Coordinates of N, CA and C in Angstrom, one line a residue:
X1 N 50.8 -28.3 -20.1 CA 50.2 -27.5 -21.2 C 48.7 -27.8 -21.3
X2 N 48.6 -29.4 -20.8 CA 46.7 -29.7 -20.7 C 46.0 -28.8 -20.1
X3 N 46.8 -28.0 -18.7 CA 46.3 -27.4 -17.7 C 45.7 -25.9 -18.4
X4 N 46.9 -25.3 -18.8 CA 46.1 -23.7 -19.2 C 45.1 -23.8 -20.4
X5 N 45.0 -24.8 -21.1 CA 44.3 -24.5 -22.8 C 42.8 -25.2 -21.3
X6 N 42.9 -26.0 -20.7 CA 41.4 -26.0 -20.0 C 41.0 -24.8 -19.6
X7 N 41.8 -24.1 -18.8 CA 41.1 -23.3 -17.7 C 41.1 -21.9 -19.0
X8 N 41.9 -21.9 -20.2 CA 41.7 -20.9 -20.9 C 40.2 -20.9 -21.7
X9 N 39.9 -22.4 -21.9 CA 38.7 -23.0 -23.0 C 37.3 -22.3 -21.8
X10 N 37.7 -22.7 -20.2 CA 36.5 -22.5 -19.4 C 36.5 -20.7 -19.0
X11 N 37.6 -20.6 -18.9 CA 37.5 -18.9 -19.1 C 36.5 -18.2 -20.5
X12 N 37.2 -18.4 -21.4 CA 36.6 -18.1 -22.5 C 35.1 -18.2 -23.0
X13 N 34.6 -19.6 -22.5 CA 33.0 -20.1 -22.5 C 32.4 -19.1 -21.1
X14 N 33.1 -18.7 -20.1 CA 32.5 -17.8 -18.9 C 32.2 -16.8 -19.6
X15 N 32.9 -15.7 -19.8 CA 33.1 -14.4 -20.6 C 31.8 -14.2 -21.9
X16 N 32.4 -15.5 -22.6 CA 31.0 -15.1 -23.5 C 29.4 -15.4 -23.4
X17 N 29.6 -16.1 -22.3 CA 27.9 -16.6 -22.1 C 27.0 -15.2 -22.1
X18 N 25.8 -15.4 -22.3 CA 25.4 -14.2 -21.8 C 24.6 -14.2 -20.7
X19 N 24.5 -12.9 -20.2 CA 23.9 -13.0 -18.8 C 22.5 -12.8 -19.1
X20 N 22.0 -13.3 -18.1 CA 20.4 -13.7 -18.1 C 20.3 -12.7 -17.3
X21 N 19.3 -11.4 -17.4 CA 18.9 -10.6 -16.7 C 17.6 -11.2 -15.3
X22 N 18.1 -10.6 -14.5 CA 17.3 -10.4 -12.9 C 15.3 -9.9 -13.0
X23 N 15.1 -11.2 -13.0 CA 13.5 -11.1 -13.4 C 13.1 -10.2 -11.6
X24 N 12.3 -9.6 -12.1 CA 11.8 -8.2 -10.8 C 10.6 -9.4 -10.0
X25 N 11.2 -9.2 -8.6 CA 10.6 -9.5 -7.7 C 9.4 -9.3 -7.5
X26 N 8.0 -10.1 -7.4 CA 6.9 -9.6 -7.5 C 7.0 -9.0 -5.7
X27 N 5.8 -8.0 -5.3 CA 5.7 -7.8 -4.1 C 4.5 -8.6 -3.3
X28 N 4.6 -8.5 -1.9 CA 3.8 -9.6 -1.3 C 2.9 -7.9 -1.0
X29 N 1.8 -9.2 -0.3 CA 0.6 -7.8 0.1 C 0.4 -8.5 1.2
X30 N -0.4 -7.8 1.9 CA -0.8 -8.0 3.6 C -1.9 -6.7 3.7
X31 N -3.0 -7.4 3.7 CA -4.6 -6.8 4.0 C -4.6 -6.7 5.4
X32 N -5.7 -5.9 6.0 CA -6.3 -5.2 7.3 C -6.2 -6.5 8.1
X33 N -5.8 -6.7 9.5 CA -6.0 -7.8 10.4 C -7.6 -7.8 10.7
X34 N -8.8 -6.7 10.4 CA -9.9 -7.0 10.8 C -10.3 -8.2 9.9
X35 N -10.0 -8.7 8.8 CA -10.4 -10.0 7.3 C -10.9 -8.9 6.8
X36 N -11.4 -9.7 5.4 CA -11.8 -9.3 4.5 C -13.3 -9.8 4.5
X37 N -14.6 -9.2 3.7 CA -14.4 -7.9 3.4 C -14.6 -7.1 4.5
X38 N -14.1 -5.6 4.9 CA -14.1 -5.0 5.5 C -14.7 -3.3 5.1
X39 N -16.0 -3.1 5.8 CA -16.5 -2.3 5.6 C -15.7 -1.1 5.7
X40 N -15.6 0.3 5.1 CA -14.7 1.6 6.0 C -15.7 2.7 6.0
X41 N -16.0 3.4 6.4 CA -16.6 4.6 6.4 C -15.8 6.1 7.2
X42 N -15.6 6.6 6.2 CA -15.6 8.2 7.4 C -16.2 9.1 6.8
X43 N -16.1 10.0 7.6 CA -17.4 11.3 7.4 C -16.6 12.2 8.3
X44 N -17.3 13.4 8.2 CA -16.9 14.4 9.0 C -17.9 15.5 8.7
X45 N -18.9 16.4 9.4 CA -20.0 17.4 9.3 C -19.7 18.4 10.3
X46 N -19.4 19.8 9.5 CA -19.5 21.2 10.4 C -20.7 21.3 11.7
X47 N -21.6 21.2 10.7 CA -23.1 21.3 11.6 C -23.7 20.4 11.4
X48 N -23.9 19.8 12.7 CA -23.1 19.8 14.4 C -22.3 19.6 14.2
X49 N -21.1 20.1 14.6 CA -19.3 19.6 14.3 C -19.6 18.2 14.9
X50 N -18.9 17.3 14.0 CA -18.5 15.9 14.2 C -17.6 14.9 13.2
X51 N -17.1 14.4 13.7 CA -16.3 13.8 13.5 C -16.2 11.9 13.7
X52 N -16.3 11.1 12.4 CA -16.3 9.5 12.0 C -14.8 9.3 11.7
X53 N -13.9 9.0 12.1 CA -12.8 8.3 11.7 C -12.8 6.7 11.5
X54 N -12.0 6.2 10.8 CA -11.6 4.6 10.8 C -10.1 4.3 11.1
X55 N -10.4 3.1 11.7 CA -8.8 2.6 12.1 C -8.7 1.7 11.1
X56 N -7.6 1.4 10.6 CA -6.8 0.3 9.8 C -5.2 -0.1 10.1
X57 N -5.2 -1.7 10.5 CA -4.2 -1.9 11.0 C -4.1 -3.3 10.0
X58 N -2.4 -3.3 9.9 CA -2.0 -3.9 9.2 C -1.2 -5.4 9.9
X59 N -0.9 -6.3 9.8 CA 0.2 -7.3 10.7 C 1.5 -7.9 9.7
X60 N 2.2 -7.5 9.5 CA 3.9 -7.4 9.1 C 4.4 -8.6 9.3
X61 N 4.4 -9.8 8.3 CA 5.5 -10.6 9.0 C 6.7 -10.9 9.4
X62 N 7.2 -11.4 10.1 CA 8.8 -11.2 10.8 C 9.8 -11.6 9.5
X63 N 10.8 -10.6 9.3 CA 11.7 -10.9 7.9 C 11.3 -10.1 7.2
X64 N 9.8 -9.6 7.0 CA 9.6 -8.6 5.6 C 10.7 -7.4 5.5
X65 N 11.0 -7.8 4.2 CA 12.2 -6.3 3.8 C 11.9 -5.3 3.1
X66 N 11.7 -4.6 4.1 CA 11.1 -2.8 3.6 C 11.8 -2.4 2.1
X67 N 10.8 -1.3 2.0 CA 10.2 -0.5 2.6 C 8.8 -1.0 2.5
X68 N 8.0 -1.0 3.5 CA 6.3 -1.3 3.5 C 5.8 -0.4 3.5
X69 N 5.0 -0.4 2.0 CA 4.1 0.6 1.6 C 2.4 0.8 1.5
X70 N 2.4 1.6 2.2 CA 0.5 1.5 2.3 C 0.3 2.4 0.6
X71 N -0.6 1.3 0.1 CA -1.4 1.5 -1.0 C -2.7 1.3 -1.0
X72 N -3.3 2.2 -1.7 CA -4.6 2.4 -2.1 C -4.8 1.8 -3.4
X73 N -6.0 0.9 -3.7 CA -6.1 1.0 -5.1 C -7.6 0.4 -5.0
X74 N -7.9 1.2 -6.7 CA -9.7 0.7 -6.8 C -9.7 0.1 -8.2
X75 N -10.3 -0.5 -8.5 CA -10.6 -1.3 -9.9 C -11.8 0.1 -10.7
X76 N -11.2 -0.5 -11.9 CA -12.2 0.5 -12.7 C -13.7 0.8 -11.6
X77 N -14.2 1.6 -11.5 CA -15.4 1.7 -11.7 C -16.0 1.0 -10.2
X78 N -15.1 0.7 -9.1 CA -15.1 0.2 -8.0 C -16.2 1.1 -7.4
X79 N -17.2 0.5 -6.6 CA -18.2 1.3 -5.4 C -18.2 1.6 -4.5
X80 N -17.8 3.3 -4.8 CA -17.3 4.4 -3.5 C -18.4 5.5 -3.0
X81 N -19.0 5.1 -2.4 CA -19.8 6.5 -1.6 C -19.4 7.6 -1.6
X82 N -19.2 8.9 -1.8 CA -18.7 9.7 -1.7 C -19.5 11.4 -1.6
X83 N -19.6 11.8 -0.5 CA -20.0 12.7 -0.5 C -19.1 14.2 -0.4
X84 N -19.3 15.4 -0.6 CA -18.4 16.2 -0.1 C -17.3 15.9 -0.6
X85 N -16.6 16.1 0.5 CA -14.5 16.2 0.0 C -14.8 14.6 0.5
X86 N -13.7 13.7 -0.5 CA -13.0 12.6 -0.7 C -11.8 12.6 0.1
X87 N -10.9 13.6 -0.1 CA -9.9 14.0 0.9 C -9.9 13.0 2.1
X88 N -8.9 12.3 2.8 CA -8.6 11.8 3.6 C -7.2 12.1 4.0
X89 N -7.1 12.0 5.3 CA -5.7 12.2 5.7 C -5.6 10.9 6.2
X90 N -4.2 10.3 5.9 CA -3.7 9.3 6.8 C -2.9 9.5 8.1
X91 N -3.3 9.2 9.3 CA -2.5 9.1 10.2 C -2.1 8.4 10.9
X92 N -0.4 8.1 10.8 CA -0.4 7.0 11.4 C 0.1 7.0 13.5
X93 N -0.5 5.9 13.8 CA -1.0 5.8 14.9 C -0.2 4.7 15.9
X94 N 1.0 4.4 15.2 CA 2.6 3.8 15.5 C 3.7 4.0 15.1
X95 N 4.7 3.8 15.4 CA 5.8 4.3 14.8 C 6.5 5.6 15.0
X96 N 7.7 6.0 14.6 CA 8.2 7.2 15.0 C 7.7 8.8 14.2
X97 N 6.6 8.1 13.4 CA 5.8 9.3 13.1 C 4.5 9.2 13.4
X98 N 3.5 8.3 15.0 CA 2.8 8.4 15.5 C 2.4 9.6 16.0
X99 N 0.7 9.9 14.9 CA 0.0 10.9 15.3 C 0.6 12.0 14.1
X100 N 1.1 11.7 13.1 CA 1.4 12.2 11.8 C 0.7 11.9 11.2
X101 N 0.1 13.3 10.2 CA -0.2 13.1 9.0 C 0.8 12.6 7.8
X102 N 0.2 11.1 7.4 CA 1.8 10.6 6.2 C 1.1 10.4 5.4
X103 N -0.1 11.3 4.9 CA -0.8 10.7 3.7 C -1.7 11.8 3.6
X104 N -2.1 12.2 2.7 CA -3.4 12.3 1.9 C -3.7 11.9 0.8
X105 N -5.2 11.2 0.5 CA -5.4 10.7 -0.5 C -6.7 10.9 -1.0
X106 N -7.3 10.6 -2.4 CA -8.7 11.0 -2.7 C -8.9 9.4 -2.7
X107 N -9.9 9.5 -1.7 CA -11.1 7.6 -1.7 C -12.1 7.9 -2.8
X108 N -12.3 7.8 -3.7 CA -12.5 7.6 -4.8 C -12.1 6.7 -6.1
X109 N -13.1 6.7 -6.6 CA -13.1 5.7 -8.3 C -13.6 6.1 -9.3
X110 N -13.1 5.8 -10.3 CA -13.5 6.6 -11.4 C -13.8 5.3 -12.4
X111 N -14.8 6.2 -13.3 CA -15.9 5.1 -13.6 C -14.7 3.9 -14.7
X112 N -13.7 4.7 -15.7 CA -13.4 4.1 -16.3 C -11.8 3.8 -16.2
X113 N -11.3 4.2 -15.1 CA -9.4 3.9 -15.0 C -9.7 3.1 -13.9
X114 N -8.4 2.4 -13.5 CA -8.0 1.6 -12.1 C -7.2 2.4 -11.2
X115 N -7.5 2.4 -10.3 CA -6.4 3.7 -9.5 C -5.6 3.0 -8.7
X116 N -4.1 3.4 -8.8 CA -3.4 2.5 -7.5 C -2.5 4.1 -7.4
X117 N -2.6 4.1 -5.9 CA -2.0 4.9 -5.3 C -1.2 5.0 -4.1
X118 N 0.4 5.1 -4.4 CA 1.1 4.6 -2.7 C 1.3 5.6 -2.1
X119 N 0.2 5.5 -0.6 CA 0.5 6.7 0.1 C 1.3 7.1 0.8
X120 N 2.8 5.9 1.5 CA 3.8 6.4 1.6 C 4.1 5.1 1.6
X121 N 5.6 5.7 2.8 CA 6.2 4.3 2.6 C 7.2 4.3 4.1
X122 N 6.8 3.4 4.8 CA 7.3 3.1 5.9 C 8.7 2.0 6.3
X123 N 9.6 1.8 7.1 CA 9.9 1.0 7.9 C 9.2 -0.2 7.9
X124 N 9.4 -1.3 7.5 CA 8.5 -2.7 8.2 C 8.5 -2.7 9.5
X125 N 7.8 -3.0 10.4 CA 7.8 -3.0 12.0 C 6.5 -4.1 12.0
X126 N 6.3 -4.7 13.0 CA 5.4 -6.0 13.2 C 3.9 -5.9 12.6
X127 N 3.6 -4.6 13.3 CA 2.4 -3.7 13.2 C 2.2 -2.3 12.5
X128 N 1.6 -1.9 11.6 CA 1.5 -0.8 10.6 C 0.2 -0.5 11.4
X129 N -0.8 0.4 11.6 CA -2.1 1.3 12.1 C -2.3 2.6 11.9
X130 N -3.2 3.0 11.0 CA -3.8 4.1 10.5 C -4.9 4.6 11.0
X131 N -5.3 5.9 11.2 CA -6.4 6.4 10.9 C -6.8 7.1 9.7
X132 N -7.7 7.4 9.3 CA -8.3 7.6 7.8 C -9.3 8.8 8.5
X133 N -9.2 9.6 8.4 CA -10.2 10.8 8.2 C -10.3 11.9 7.1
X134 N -11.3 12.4 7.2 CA -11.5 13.4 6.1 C -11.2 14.9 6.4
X135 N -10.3 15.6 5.3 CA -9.4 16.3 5.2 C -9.6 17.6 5.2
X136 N -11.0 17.6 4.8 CA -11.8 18.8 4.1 C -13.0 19.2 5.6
X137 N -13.5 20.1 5.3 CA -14.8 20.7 6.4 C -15.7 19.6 7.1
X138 N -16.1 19.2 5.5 CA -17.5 18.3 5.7 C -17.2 17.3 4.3
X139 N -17.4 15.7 4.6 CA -17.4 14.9 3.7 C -17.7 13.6 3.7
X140 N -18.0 13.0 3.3 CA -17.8 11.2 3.9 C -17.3 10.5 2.8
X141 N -16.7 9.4 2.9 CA -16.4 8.5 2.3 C -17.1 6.8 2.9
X142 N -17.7 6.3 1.8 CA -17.7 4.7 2.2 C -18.1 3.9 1.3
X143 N -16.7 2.5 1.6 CA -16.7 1.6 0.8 C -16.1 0.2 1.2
X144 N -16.2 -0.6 0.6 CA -15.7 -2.2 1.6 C -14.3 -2.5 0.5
X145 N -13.7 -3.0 1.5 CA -12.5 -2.9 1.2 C -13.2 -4.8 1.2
X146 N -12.0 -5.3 -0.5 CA -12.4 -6.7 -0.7 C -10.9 -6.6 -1.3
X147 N -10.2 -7.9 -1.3 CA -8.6 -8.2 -2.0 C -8.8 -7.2 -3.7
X148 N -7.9 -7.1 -3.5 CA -7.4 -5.7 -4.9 C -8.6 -4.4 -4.9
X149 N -9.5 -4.0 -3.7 CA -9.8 -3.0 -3.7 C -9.6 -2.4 -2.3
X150 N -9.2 -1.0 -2.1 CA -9.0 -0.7 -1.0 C -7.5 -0.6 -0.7
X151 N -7.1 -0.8 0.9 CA -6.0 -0.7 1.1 C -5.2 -1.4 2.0
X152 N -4.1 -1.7 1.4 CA -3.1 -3.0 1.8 C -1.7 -2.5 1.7
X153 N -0.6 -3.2 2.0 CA 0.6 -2.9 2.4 C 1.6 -3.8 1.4
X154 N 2.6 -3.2 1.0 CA 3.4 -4.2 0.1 C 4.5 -3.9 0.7
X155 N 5.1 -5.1 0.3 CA 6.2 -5.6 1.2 C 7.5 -6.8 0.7
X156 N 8.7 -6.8 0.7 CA 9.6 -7.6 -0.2 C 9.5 -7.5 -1.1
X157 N 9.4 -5.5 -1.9 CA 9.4 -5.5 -3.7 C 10.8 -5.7 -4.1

């Protein structure tokens, strides 16, 4: 009789405990393998047709569990050159949508919000590599990419 009133007493204290809810996993980030800070510039001008692109590449550690997401983000009032169209296309330049456009985004800041923007979301794979060009006729964009401005990858949210 000792037996059931225990395992009834430890049943009963299971049941009504309450559950502690699942605190949200912060995400890890992973900046450009060129370091920080990292200058970026693109441009693009009809007359003379020409064309400035930027590469950005990312390095993935072994284990990260997708999805890895390239984000953009600027702090209030962040220092962006911007001439023309802002516009950028992302393209990525690995992966099974190498030489796709997987993004557009405006490289811009605004004097008084913080902008975070995820411009997609990939597969983890070892290596992430972008090109960044401008989307529009004629434009440039340039700004240095420093930890929480610019563009980085998140990963294990």
């Amino acid at each position: 009789m000792q037996l059931p009133i225990t395992i009834l007493a430890a049943l009963t204290a299971a049941l009504s405990a309450t559950a502690t809810p699942l605190a949200k996993r912060a995400c890890q980030t992973t900046y450009p393998v060129a370091g920080l800070p990292l200058p970026i510039s693109v441009s693009r001008t009809a007359t003379p047709p020409s064309s400035q692109p930027a590469t950005v590449s990312f390095s993935i550690p072994a284990g990260a569990r997708g999805p890895c997401s390239l984000v953009l983000a600027f702090p209030a009032g962040y220092p962006v050159a911007t001439t023309g169209s802002s516009q950028v296309d992302v393209v990525a330049l690995d992966g099974p949508a190498a030489g796709a456009v997987v993004g557009t985004v405006a490289l811009a800041s605004l004097p008084g919000e913080a902008i975070v923007r995820t411009v997609n979301s990939f597969s983890c794979r070892p290596e992430l590599s972008f090109r960044l060009q401008i989307a529009g006729a004629e434009g440039s964009v340039a700004f240095t990419e420093v930890e929480g401005a610019g563009l980085f990858v998140t990963y294990d949210c």
